[in-house]
Coordinates of C-alpha atoms in Angstrom, one line a residue:
Chain A
X1 CA -144.1 -93.0 -211.1
X2 CA -141.7 -94.6 -209.5
X3 CA -141.1 -93.9 -205.3
X4 CA -138.5 -96.6 -204.8
X5 CA -136.1 -97.8 -206.4
X6 CA -132.7 -100.1 -205.2
X7 CA -130.0 -101.5 -207.3
X8 CA -127.6 -104.0 -206.6
X9 CA -128.6 -103.3 -202.8
X10 CA -126.6 -105.4 -199.8
X11 CA -128.1 -105.4 -196.8
X12 CA -126.9 -106.5 -193.2
X13 CA -126.4 -105.3 -189.5
X14 CA -123.1 -104.4 -188.3
X15 CA -120.4 -106.1 -190.9
X16 CA -121.8 -109.2 -191.5
X17 CA -124.6 -108.7 -194.8
X18 CA -127.2 -111.0 -194.9
X19 CA -128.4 -110.3 -198.1
X20 CA -127.6 -108.8 -201.3
X21 CA -128.6 -107.7 -205.7
X22 CA -131.9 -106.7 -203.9
X23 CA -133.5 -104.7 -207.1
X24 CA -136.4 -103.2 -206.3
X25 CA -138.5 -101.1 -207.8
X26 CA -142.4 -99.6 -206.7
X27 CA -144.3 -97.6 -208.2
X28 CA -147.5 -95.8 -207.4
X29 CA -151.1 -98.3 -207.3
X30 CA -148.4 -101.2 -206.8
X31 CA -148.0 -103.9 -204.0
X32 CA -145.1 -105.1 -203.2
X33 CA -144.8 -107.9 -200.7
X34 CA -141.8 -109.3 -199.3
X35 CA -141.7 -113.0 -198.1
X36 CA -138.8 -115.0 -196.6
X37 CA -137.8 -116.9 -193.4
X38 CA -137.1 -115.4 -189.7
X39 CA -133.4 -114.2 -189.9
X40 CA -133.3 -114.3 -193.5
X41 CA -133.4 -110.0 -193.6
X42 CA -137.0 -108.3 -193.8
X43 CA -136.9 -106.4 -190.7
X44 CA -133.3 -105.6 -192.1
X45 CA -134.4 -104.5 -195.7
X46 CA -137.5 -102.0 -194.2
X47 CA -134.8 -100.5 -192.4
X48 CA -132.0 -100.2 -195.2
X49 CA -134.9 -98.3 -197.0
X50 CA -135.9 -96.5 -194.3
X51 CA -132.8 -95.5 -194.1
X52 CA -132.8 -96.5 -190.5
X53 CA -130.0 -99.2 -190.9
X54 CA -126.9 -98.2 -193.3
X55 CA -126.8 -99.9 -197.0
X56 CA -123.8 -101.7 -197.2
X57 CA -123.3 -102.1 -201.1
X58 CA -125.8 -100.4 -203.7
X59 CA -128.1 -97.5 -204.5
X60 CA -131.2 -96.6 -203.2
X61 CA -133.3 -93.5 -205.0
X62 CA -136.4 -92.4 -202.8
X63 CA -138.7 -90.2 -205.8
X64 CA -135.3 -90.4 -208.3
X65 CA -133.4 -88.7 -205.6
X66 CA -130.4 -90.6 -204.0
X67 CA -131.0 -91.5 -200.3
X68 CA -127.9 -90.0 -199.6
X69 CA -129.0 -86.9 -200.2
X70 CA -132.0 -86.2 -198.5
X71 CA -132.7 -85.1 -194.8
X72 CA -135.3 -87.4 -192.3
X73 CA -137.7 -85.0 -192.9
X74 CA -137.3 -85.1 -196.7
X75 CA -137.3 -89.5 -196.4
X76 CA -140.6 -88.8 -194.5
X77 CA -142.0 -87.1 -197.4
X78 CA -141.0 -89.9 -199.6
X79 CA -142.0 -92.8 -197.4
X80 CA -144.4 -93.7 -194.6
X81 CA -143.4 -96.6 -191.8
X82 CA -146.3 -98.7 -190.3
X83 CA -144.5 -100.7 -187.5
X84 CA -145.3 -104.0 -186.2
X85 CA -147.1 -103.1 -183.1
X86 CA -147.1 -100.0 -181.1
X87 CA -144.5 -99.0 -178.6
X88 CA -145.8 -96.3 -176.9
X89 CA -144.6 -95.7 -173.3
X90 CA -147.8 -93.2 -172.7
X91 CA -151.1 -94.1 -173.0
X92 CA -152.2 -91.5 -175.6
X93 CA -155.4 -90.5 -177.5
X94 CA -156.2 -92.3 -181.0
X95 CA -156.1 -89.0 -183.0
X96 CA -152.9 -87.8 -181.2
X97 CA -151.4 -90.4 -182.2
X98 CA -152.4 -90.0 -185.9
X99 CA -151.2 -86.7 -185.4
X100 CA -147.8 -87.7 -184.8
X101 CA -147.4 -88.5 -188.7
X102 CA -147.7 -85.3 -189.4
X103 CA -144.5 -83.9 -187.9
X104 CA -142.5 -84.2 -190.9
X105 CA -144.6 -81.3 -192.5
X106 CA -144.2 -79.0 -189.4
X107 CA -141.2 -76.6 -188.5
X108 CA -138.7 -77.3 -186.2
X109 CA -140.6 -75.4 -183.8
X110 CA -143.9 -75.7 -184.5
X111 CA -147.0 -77.8 -183.2
X112 CA -149.5 -79.3 -185.3
X113 CA -152.3 -76.8 -186.5
X114 CA -156.0 -76.8 -187.4
X115 CA -154.9 -78.3 -191.1
X116 CA -152.6 -81.0 -189.9
X117 CA -155.8 -81.8 -187.2
X118 CA -158.4 -81.9 -190.5
X119 CA -155.7 -84.2 -192.0
X120 CA -155.6 -86.6 -189.1
X121 CA -159.6 -86.5 -188.5
X122 CA -159.7 -87.1 -192.7
X123 CA -157.1 -90.0 -192.1
X124 CA -159.4 -91.6 -189.1
X125 CA -162.2 -90.9 -191.9
X126 CA -160.5 -93.5 -194.7
X127 CA -159.4 -95.9 -192.3
X128 CA -163.2 -95.9 -190.5
X129 CA -161.9 -95.4 -186.9
X130 CA -163.4 -91.4 -185.8
X131 CA -165.3 -93.3 -183.9
X132 CA -162.3 -94.1 -181.6
X133 CA -160.6 -90.7 -182.1
X134 CA -160.5 -90.2 -178.0
X135 CA -160.1 -93.0 -177.2
X136 CA -156.5 -94.5 -175.4
X137 CA -154.6 -96.2 -178.0
X138 CA -154.0 -99.1 -174.6
X139 CA -157.5 -99.5 -174.5
X140 CA -158.5 -100.7 -178.1
X141 CA -158.4 -103.6 -179.7
X142 CA -155.4 -105.4 -181.9
X143 CA -157.0 -104.8 -185.2
X144 CA -158.2 -101.1 -184.3
X145 CA -154.1 -100.3 -183.0
X146 CA -153.4 -101.9 -186.6
X147 CA -156.1 -99.2 -188.4
X148 CA -154.9 -96.2 -185.9
X149 CA -151.1 -97.3 -187.3
X150 CA -151.7 -96.9 -191.5
X151 CA -153.7 -94.4 -190.5
X152 CA -150.6 -92.3 -188.9
X153 CA -149.2 -92.9 -191.9
X154 CA -152.3 -92.1 -194.0
X155 CA -151.8 -89.0 -192.1
X156 CA -147.9 -88.4 -193.2
X157 CA -148.8 -87.3 -196.5
X158 CA -146.0 -90.1 -198.4
X159 CA -146.2 -91.6 -201.3
X160 CA -144.8 -94.9 -200.5
X161 CA -146.0 -96.4 -197.2
X162 CA -144.2 -99.5 -195.9
X163 CA -146.4 -102.3 -193.9
X164 CA -144.0 -104.8 -191.3
X165 CA -146.1 -107.7 -191.0
X166 CA -149.3 -105.7 -190.8
X167 CA -151.1 -109.1 -190.6
X168 CA -149.4 -110.7 -187.6
X169 CA -152.0 -110.4 -185.1
X170 CA -154.9 -110.6 -186.9
X171 CA -157.7 -113.0 -186.9
X172 CA -159.1 -114.0 -190.4
X173 CA -162.3 -111.5 -190.8
X174 CA -159.5 -108.9 -189.6
X175 CA -157.1 -110.0 -192.5
X176 CA -159.5 -109.7 -195.7
X177 CA -160.5 -106.6 -194.3
X178 CA -156.3 -105.7 -193.9
X179 CA -156.6 -107.5 -197.7
X180 CA -159.2 -105.0 -199.1
X181 CA -157.6 -102.0 -197.0
X182 CA -154.3 -102.1 -199.0
X183 CA -155.3 -102.9 -202.2
X184 CA -158.1 -99.6 -201.4
X185 CA -154.7 -97.4 -200.9
X186 CA -153.0 -98.8 -204.0
X187 CA -156.0 -98.0 -206.1
X188 CA -156.4 -94.3 -204.6
X189 CA -152.1 -94.4 -205.7
X190 CA -150.3 -95.3 -203.0
X191 CA -147.1 -97.6 -203.6
X192 CA -147.2 -100.2 -200.9
X193 CA -144.1 -102.4 -199.6
X194 CA -145.5 -105.5 -196.9
X195 CA -143.9 -108.4 -195.6
X196 CA -145.7 -111.1 -194.3
X197 CA -145.0 -114.9 -192.7
X198 CA -148.1 -115.9 -194.7
X199 CA -147.5 -116.9 -198.5
X200 CA -151.0 -116.7 -199.6
X201 CA -151.9 -113.8 -197.6
X202 CA -149.3 -112.2 -199.9
X203 CA -150.4 -114.3 -202.7
X204 CA -154.0 -112.5 -202.1
X205 CA -152.6 -109.1 -201.4
X206 CA -149.1 -108.3 -203.9
X207 CA -149.1 -107.7 -207.3
X208 CA -145.3 -108.7 -206.9
X209 CA -143.5 -111.0 -204.5
X210 CA -139.8 -110.6 -203.6
X211 CA -138.2 -113.1 -201.5
X212 CA -135.3 -113.6 -199.5
X213 CA -133.8 -116.8 -198.2
X214 CA -131.8 -118.1 -195.7
X215 CA -128.6 -117.7 -198.0
X216 CA -129.4 -114.3 -199.0
X217 CA -129.7 -114.8 -202.7
X218 CA -133.2 -112.6 -203.8
X219 CA -135.7 -113.3 -206.7
X220 CA -138.7 -110.9 -207.6
X221 CA -141.3 -111.4 -210.3
X222 CA -144.7 -111.6 -210.5
X223 CA -147.0 -112.5 -207.7
X224 CA -148.9 -115.7 -209.3
X225 CA -145.5 -116.8 -210.5
X226 CA -143.6 -116.7 -207.6
X227 CA -145.7 -118.3 -204.4
X228 CA -145.9 -121.6 -206.1
X229 CA -145.6 -124.6 -204.9
X230 CA -141.9 -124.8 -205.7
X231 CA -141.0 -121.8 -204.6
X232 CA -142.1 -122.1 -201.5
X233 CA -140.7 -125.7 -200.9
X234 CA -137.2 -123.6 -202.0
X235 CA -137.8 -120.9 -199.7
X236 CA -138.5 -122.4 -196.8
X237 CA -136.9 -125.6 -197.1
X238 CA -139.7 -128.1 -196.7
X239 CA -141.0 -130.6 -199.2
X240 CA -143.1 -129.7 -202.1
X241 CA -146.0 -132.1 -200.6
X242 CA -146.1 -130.4 -197.6
X243 CA -146.5 -126.7 -199.0
X244 CA -149.3 -128.6 -201.2
X245 CA -150.5 -130.0 -197.8
X246 CA -150.9 -126.3 -196.1
X247 CA -152.3 -124.5 -199.0
X248 CA -155.0 -127.5 -198.7
X249 CA -155.6 -126.6 -195.0
X250 CA -155.5 -123.0 -196.1
X251 CA -158.2 -123.7 -198.2
X252 CA -160.5 -125.9 -195.5
X253 CA -159.7 -123.1 -193.3
X254 CA -161.1 -120.9 -195.6
X255 CA -164.2 -123.2 -196.1
X256 CA -165.0 -122.5 -192.1
X257 CA -165.0 -119.3 -192.2
X258 CA -167.4 -118.8 -194.9
X259 CA -169.1 -121.8 -193.3
X260 CA -169.2 -119.4 -189.6
X261 CA -170.3 -116.3 -191.9
X262 CA -173.6 -118.2 -193.0
X263 CA -174.0 -119.8 -189.3
X264 CA -173.9 -116.0 -188.4
X265 CA -176.4 -115.1 -191.3
X266 CA -178.7 -118.2 -190.3
Chain B
X1 CA -154.0 -75.5 -167.9
X2 CA -156.0 -72.0 -166.9
X3 CA -157.7 -72.9 -163.8
X4 CA -154.3 -74.4 -162.8
X5 CA -151.9 -71.5 -163.6
X6 CA -154.6 -69.5 -161.5
X7 CA -154.6 -71.7 -158.6
X8 CA -150.6 -71.9 -158.3
X9 CA -150.9 -67.9 -158.6
X10 CA -153.4 -68.1 -155.5
X11 CA -150.6 -70.6 -153.9
X12 CA -147.9 -68.1 -154.8
X13 CA -150.2 -65.2 -152.6
X14 CA -150.4 -67.3 -149.8
X15 CA -146.8 -68.6 -149.6
X16 CA -146.1 -64.7 -149.6
X17 CA -148.7 -64.6 -146.3
X18 CA -147.5 -67.4 -144.5
X19 CA -144.9 -66.7 -141.9
X20 CA -143.9 -65.9 -138.6
X21 CA -143.7 -62.2 -139.5
X22 CA -147.9 -61.6 -140.1
X23 CA -148.0 -59.5 -143.0
X24 CA -152.0 -59.4 -143.5
X25 CA -153.1 -59.8 -147.7
X26 CA -154.5 -56.0 -147.8
X27 CA -150.5 -55.4 -146.7
X28 CA -148.8 -57.8 -149.2
X29 CA -151.1 -57.3 -152.7
X30 CA -150.7 -53.1 -151.7
X31 CA -146.8 -54.0 -151.7
X32 CA -146.6 -55.7 -154.5
X33 CA -148.9 -53.4 -157.1
X34 CA -146.7 -50.6 -155.5
X35 CA -143.3 -52.8 -156.4
X36 CA -144.5 -53.4 -159.8
X37 CA -145.4 -50.1 -160.6
X38 CA -142.2 -49.1 -159.8
X39 CA -142.8 -46.9 -157.0
X40 CA -140.0 -47.0 -153.5
X41 CA -141.4 -49.1 -150.8
X42 CA -140.1 -49.3 -147.4
X43 CA -140.8 -50.2 -143.7
X44 CA -140.7 -53.9 -142.3
X45 CA -143.9 -55.3 -144.4
X46 CA -141.7 -53.9 -147.2
X47 CA -138.0 -55.9 -145.7
X48 CA -139.8 -59.2 -145.2
X49 CA -142.0 -59.4 -148.5
X50 CA -139.4 -58.2 -150.7
X51 CA -136.2 -59.3 -149.3
X52 CA -137.4 -63.1 -147.7
X53 CA -140.9 -63.8 -148.5
X54 CA -141.0 -63.6 -151.8
X55 CA -137.2 -64.3 -152.9
X56 CA -138.3 -67.7 -151.3
X57 CA -141.4 -68.1 -153.2
X58 CA -140.4 -67.4 -156.6
X59 CA -137.3 -70.2 -156.2
X60 CA -139.4 -72.3 -154.3
X61 CA -141.3 -72.1 -158.0
X62 CA -138.5 -72.2 -159.9
X63 CA -136.4 -74.7 -158.6
X64 CA -140.4 -77.0 -158.4
X65 CA -140.5 -75.6 -162.1
X66 CA -137.2 -77.2 -163.1
X67 CA -137.3 -80.1 -161.4
X68 CA -141.3 -81.1 -162.8
X69 CA -140.1 -80.0 -166.6
X70 CA -136.7 -81.7 -166.6
X71 CA -138.8 -84.9 -165.5
X72 CA -141.2 -84.9 -167.8
X73 CA -138.9 -83.9 -170.5
X74 CA -136.2 -87.1 -168.9
X75 CA -139.6 -89.8 -169.3
X76 CA -140.4 -89.2 -172.4
X77 CA -137.1 -88.8 -173.7
X78 CA -136.3 -92.1 -172.2
X79 CA -139.5 -93.8 -173.1
X80 CA -140.0 -95.0 -169.3
X81 CA -142.4 -93.2 -166.6
X82 CA -140.4 -94.6 -164.1
X83 CA -137.2 -92.3 -165.0
X84 CA -136.7 -89.0 -162.6
X85 CA -134.6 -86.2 -163.1
X86 CA -131.6 -87.9 -161.3
X87 CA -131.4 -90.8 -163.9
X88 CA -128.4 -89.8 -165.4
X89 CA -126.2 -89.1 -161.9
X90 CA -126.4 -85.1 -162.2
X91 CA -128.3 -85.1 -158.1
X92 CA -125.4 -87.5 -156.5
X93 CA -122.7 -85.1 -159.0
X94 CA -124.4 -81.4 -158.1
X95 CA -124.8 -83.1 -154.5
X96 CA -120.5 -84.1 -154.6
X97 CA -120.4 -80.4 -155.5
X98 CA -122.3 -79.1 -152.8
X99 CA -120.7 -81.5 -150.0
X100 CA -116.9 -80.8 -150.8
X101 CA -117.5 -77.0 -150.8
X102 CA -119.0 -77.2 -146.9
X103 CA -116.2 -79.4 -146.5
X104 CA -113.5 -76.9 -147.5
X105 CA -115.4 -74.1 -145.7
X106 CA -116.1 -72.3 -149.3
X107 CA -118.9 -69.3 -148.8
X108 CA -122.5 -70.2 -150.3
X109 CA -122.0 -68.8 -153.4
X110 CA -118.4 -70.9 -154.2
X111 CA -120.8 -73.8 -152.6
X112 CA -123.4 -73.4 -155.3
X113 CA -121.5 -72.6 -158.3
X114 CA -119.1 -75.9 -157.2
X115 CA -122.8 -77.8 -156.8
X116 CA -123.9 -76.5 -160.3
X117 CA -120.6 -77.5 -162.4
X118 CA -120.4 -80.5 -160.7
X119 CA -123.5 -81.6 -161.6
X120 CA -123.0 -80.8 -164.8
X121 CA -119.7 -82.1 -165.7
X122 CA -121.6 -85.8 -163.9
X123 CA -123.7 -85.5 -166.8
X124 CA -121.2 -85.2 -169.2
X125 CA -119.2 -87.7 -168.0
X126 CA -122.0 -90.8 -168.5
X127 CA -122.4 -89.3 -171.7
X128 CA -118.8 -89.4 -172.6
X129 CA -118.5 -93.1 -170.7
X130 CA -121.9 -93.9 -171.9
X131 CA -120.8 -93.2 -175.4
X132 CA -117.8 -95.2 -175.8
X133 CA -119.2 -98.1 -174.1
X134 CA -122.7 -98.3 -176.1
X135 CA -122.7 -96.8 -178.9
X136 CA -124.5 -93.7 -180.5
X137 CA -128.1 -93.9 -180.2
X138 CA -128.5 -96.3 -177.5
X139 CA -130.3 -95.1 -174.1
X140 CA -129.9 -98.1 -171.7
X141 CA -126.4 -98.0 -171.8
X142 CA -126.2 -94.1 -170.7
X143 CA -128.6 -95.1 -168.0
X144 CA -126.9 -97.7 -166.7
X145 CA -123.2 -95.2 -166.8
X146 CA -125.5 -92.8 -164.6
X147 CA -126.3 -95.2 -162.0
X148 CA -122.5 -96.2 -161.8
X149 CA -121.3 -92.8 -161.9
X150 CA -124.0 -92.0 -159.7
X151 CA -123.2 -94.4 -157.3
X152 CA -119.2 -93.2 -157.7
X153 CA -120.5 -89.6 -156.5
X154 CA -122.8 -91.0 -153.7
X155 CA -119.3 -93.0 -152.4
X156 CA -117.7 -89.4 -152.3
X157 CA -120.3 -87.7 -150.9
X158 CA -120.3 -90.8 -148.0
X159 CA -116.6 -90.4 -147.6
X160 CA -116.5 -86.6 -147.3
X161 CA -119.7 -87.0 -144.5
X162 CA -117.4 -89.2 -142.5
X163 CA -114.7 -86.6 -142.6
X164 CA -116.5 -83.8 -142.0
X165 CA -116.2 -82.0 -138.6
X166 CA -119.2 -83.5 -137.3
X167 CA -120.7 -80.7 -134.9
X168 CA -120.6 -77.7 -137.9
X169 CA -120.3 -79.3 -141.3
X170 CA -121.9 -82.6 -140.9
X171 CA -125.6 -80.9 -140.3
X172 CA -124.9 -78.9 -142.5
X173 CA -124.0 -81.8 -145.2
X174 CA -127.6 -83.2 -144.5
X175 CA -129.3 -80.4 -144.2
X176 CA -128.6 -79.7 -148.2
X177 CA -128.5 -83.4 -149.5
X178 CA -132.3 -83.4 -148.2
X179 CA -133.1 -80.3 -149.5
X180 CA -133.6 -76.7 -148.2
X181 CA -134.6 -73.1 -149.4
X182 CA -133.8 -71.9 -146.1
X183 CA -130.8 -69.9 -147.3
X184 CA -132.5 -68.2 -150.5
X185 CA -131.1 -64.8 -150.8
X186 CA -132.9 -61.8 -152.7
X187 CA -129.7 -62.0 -155.1
X188 CA -129.4 -66.2 -155.9
X189 CA -133.4 -65.5 -157.8
X190 CA -131.3 -63.7 -160.7
X191 CA -128.7 -66.6 -160.2
X192 CA -130.7 -69.5 -161.3
X193 CA -133.2 -67.8 -163.7
X194 CA -130.3 -67.5 -166.7
X195 CA -129.6 -70.8 -167.0
X196 CA -132.9 -72.0 -166.5
X197 CA -133.9 -70.0 -169.2
X198 CA -131.7 -71.3 -171.4
X199 CA -132.9 -74.9 -170.3
X200 CA -136.4 -74.5 -170.6
X201 CA -136.8 -72.6 -174.1
X202 CA -135.3 -75.2 -176.1
X203 CA -137.5 -78.0 -174.4
X204 CA -140.6 -75.2 -175.1
X205 CA -139.8 -74.9 -178.7
X206 CA -139.0 -78.5 -179.8
X207 CA -141.7 -79.7 -177.5
X208 CA -143.8 -81.4 -180.2
X209 CA -140.5 -83.5 -181.1
X210 CA -139.5 -84.6 -178.0
X211 CA -143.0 -86.0 -177.8
X212 CA -142.7 -88.0 -180.8
X213 CA -139.4 -89.4 -179.7
X214 CA -141.6 -91.4 -177.2
X215 CA -142.3 -93.0 -180.0
X216 CA -139.0 -94.9 -180.3
X217 CA -135.9 -94.6 -182.4
X218 CA -137.1 -95.5 -185.5
X219 CA -140.8 -94.6 -185.6
X220 CA -139.8 -91.3 -184.8
X221 CA -136.6 -91.2 -187.5
X222 CA -139.7 -92.9 -189.9
X223 CA -142.0 -89.6 -189.0
X224 CA -139.3 -87.5 -189.6
X225 CA -137.0 -86.4 -186.7
X226 CA -133.3 -85.9 -186.2
X227 CA -133.4 -87.9 -182.6
X228 CA -129.9 -88.2 -182.0
X229 CA -129.3 -84.4 -182.4
X230 CA -133.1 -84.1 -180.5
X231 CA -131.9 -86.0 -177.9
X232 CA -128.9 -85.2 -176.6
X233 CA -130.7 -81.1 -176.7
X234 CA -133.0 -82.8 -174.2
X235 CA -130.6 -84.2 -172.1
X236 CA -128.4 -81.1 -172.1
X237 CA -131.1 -78.7 -171.7
X238 CA -132.8 -80.5 -168.5
X239 CA -129.8 -81.3 -167.0
X240 CA -129.0 -77.4 -166.8
X241 CA -132.4 -76.7 -165.2
X242 CA -132.1 -79.4 -162.4
X243 CA -128.5 -78.6 -161.8
X244 CA -129.4 -74.7 -161.8
X245 CA -132.4 -76.3 -159.2
X246 CA -130.1 -78.7 -156.6
X247 CA -127.7 -75.8 -157.1
X248 CA -130.3 -73.2 -155.2
X249 CA -132.2 -75.7 -153.1
X250 CA -130.0 -79.5 -152.9
X251 CA -131.3 -82.6 -153.9
X252 CA -135.1 -82.6 -154.1
X253 CA -136.4 -85.6 -154.7
X254 CA -140.0 -87.0 -155.6
X255 CA -141.0 -83.3 -157.9
X256 CA -139.3 -84.8 -160.8
X257 CA -141.1 -88.0 -161.3
X258 CA -144.1 -87.4 -159.5
X259 CA -145.6 -84.5 -160.9
X260 CA -145.3 -85.4 -164.8
X261 CA -147.5 -87.7 -164.0
X262 CA -150.0 -85.7 -162.6
X263 CA -149.8 -83.6 -165.2
X264 CA -150.7 -86.6 -167.9
X265 CA -153.5 -88.1 -165.2
X266 CA -154.5 -84.3 -165.1
X267 CA -154.6 -84.0 -169.2
X268 CA -153.4 -86.7 -171.3
X269 CA -150.2 -87.9 -172.3
X270 CA -149.4 -85.8 -175.5
X271 CA -145.9 -84.0 -174.8
X272 CA -146.6 -80.9 -175.9
X273 CA -149.3 -80.1 -173.3
X274 CA -147.4 -82.2 -170.3
X275 CA -144.3 -79.7 -170.3
X276 CA -146.5 -76.7 -169.4
X277 CA -148.8 -78.8 -167.4
X278 CA -145.9 -79.9 -165.2
X279 CA -144.0 -76.4 -165.0
X280 CA -147.3 -75.1 -163.0
X281 CA -147.7 -77.8 -161.4
X282 CA -144.2 -78.2 -160.3
X283 CA -144.1 -74.6 -158.9
X284 CA -147.9 -74.9 -157.1
X285 CA -146.8 -78.1 -155.3
X286 CA -142.8 -77.1 -154.8
X287 CA -144.1 -73.5 -153.1
X288 CA -147.2 -75.6 -151.0
X289 CA -144.6 -78.4 -149.8
X290 CA -142.1 -75.2 -149.2
X291 CA -144.9 -73.0 -147.3
X292 CA -145.1 -75.9 -145.1
X293 CA -141.8 -76.7 -144.4
X294 CA -141.1 -73.5 -142.8
X295 CA -144.2 -73.1 -140.9
X296 CA -145.3 -76.6 -139.6
X297 CA -142.8 -76.9 -137.3
X298 CA -140.5 -74.1 -134.9
X299 CA -137.2 -75.5 -136.6
X300 CA -137.5 -76.1 -140.6
X301 CA -138.6 -79.3 -142.0
X302 CA -135.8 -80.9 -145.0
X303 CA -137.8 -80.5 -148.6
X304 CA -137.0 -84.0 -149.2
X305 CA -138.7 -85.1 -146.1
X306 CA -141.6 -83.1 -147.0
X307 CA -141.8 -84.2 -151.0
X308 CA -141.7 -87.5 -150.0
X309 CA -144.4 -87.9 -147.4
X310 CA -146.9 -85.8 -149.2
X311 CA -145.8 -86.4 -152.8
X312 CA -145.8 -90.4 -152.4
X313 CA -149.5 -91.0 -150.6
X314 CA -151.0 -88.1 -153.2
X315 CA -149.1 -90.0 -156.1
X316 CA -151.0 -93.8 -155.1
X317 CA -154.4 -92.1 -154.5
X318 CA -154.3 -90.4 -158.2
X319 CA -153.0 -93.9 -159.4
X320 CA -156.1 -95.8 -157.7
X321 CA -158.2 -92.9 -159.1
X322 CA -157.3 -93.1 -162.4
X323 CA -156.6 -96.1 -163.8
X324 CA -153.5 -95.2 -166.2
X325 CA -152.6 -98.8 -167.7
X326 CA -149.1 -98.0 -168.8
X327 CA -149.5 -101.4 -171.4

């Protein structure tokens, strides 16, 4: 089933269009990684698809319905957003933070009821953070916050999830955990779009990749076709030789990761 | 919350018991029971209780509840624990209206009316200017406009104080600006109830959604909340109840800033719980402070002085006892 489709989408801030001709199709169980240098428009693309910023051109269909015909509430039924970091100014409990994901399913004057609390609890369980339910969100680790933010999106019961740099604050072990988690969500039927600064994390997780370069040109394709030395070299403006170096460095890092795990078991 | 509610009821009764005219607890309860059952009451005791003591205690409860609720709503909407209800200039505006009323020698009711209208008008002006200067969704330009226009109103107040008759008008102005419930009459209570209800009801009905605003513009929208409409509604409602409170009792600081924190320390950060808890605590604290204000000295102590003298240390102790860590 088709969750998100953009055709000829142009995005930008205020008057300035930063990228155009973006064609995205996201179906259930699919993972799309968005890759591009800083300032190319990844965040703007997210905000546009979420209806937070106006499209400069083109169409966005959510579940087959044009964005313009959808209220905030209806958009929230179709897409859940996982921000890059938590920004709550008051220290909510983790369970209450996740409960906010139910807002789009409540009447305007209603507060969450027993069914909503059950859904939030099952989202916590799905992310493996049931034990943190009563912990204040400002007292848990970065990885746990990440899990709480994803749990909130899961509690929202939208078929598509958009995650903004979910791997940004995570160490190697937590990234691997996140990779498996995202693939697990896709297996359950969610369609996922995420951004990352790490092409190799995208290669590890995504089925398809959209790249946006500094000139605002967009390309998309299968992950193995897109994350090549030549493509990365063109995208980031560095020599292919340097991309290969980076890949080798990554392999070494992975090796160190394995060794340290062996050390730990020894 | 139930416990807090019962404690506040006890404080209300205590407020009704204390005063220069001795009213034994037994008689107070009997008279209230008679009054509630709709029977005629007469005699000096009834006069003191129903015309002086109870109106004042009820007005204190309403004003405290109003300021605390408005403070909690403003703090969530502006996503800042340091925000108090006068952030958008409502107190300064209402103060200017009242001082102008005193300067012109208007009757008390007209002073209160002018103060109420001037408080609302100031915030309306802040929102208009903020929108023109800073665009639609931004709260920071709005706050800065509130500070600027509040400063203008403050300048107006200072000017009127200089021009006022130093023997008659100036003390009245000073006393009003420091807050007092000394002039409250039975009819005043009924006058401030409608605007307060008009502001309180939407805040209560929308309490869950208002809590989601704390997550920020983008996240709240992505969770399905129409943030712009909701934000205007919250500001309008909170301003309405603050204006009513300030018009009745003068500018009383601290309650609107401090009580929401006390509520959060007591029951956690969820706004749909902080709101009723702020209402209860605000009412109780204000009655307590007002009872002190009229009984610790032979002349009335201005409320604004007492809220700060009592509020600041209590607040610091609460902070020290529980490390709240707002990131």
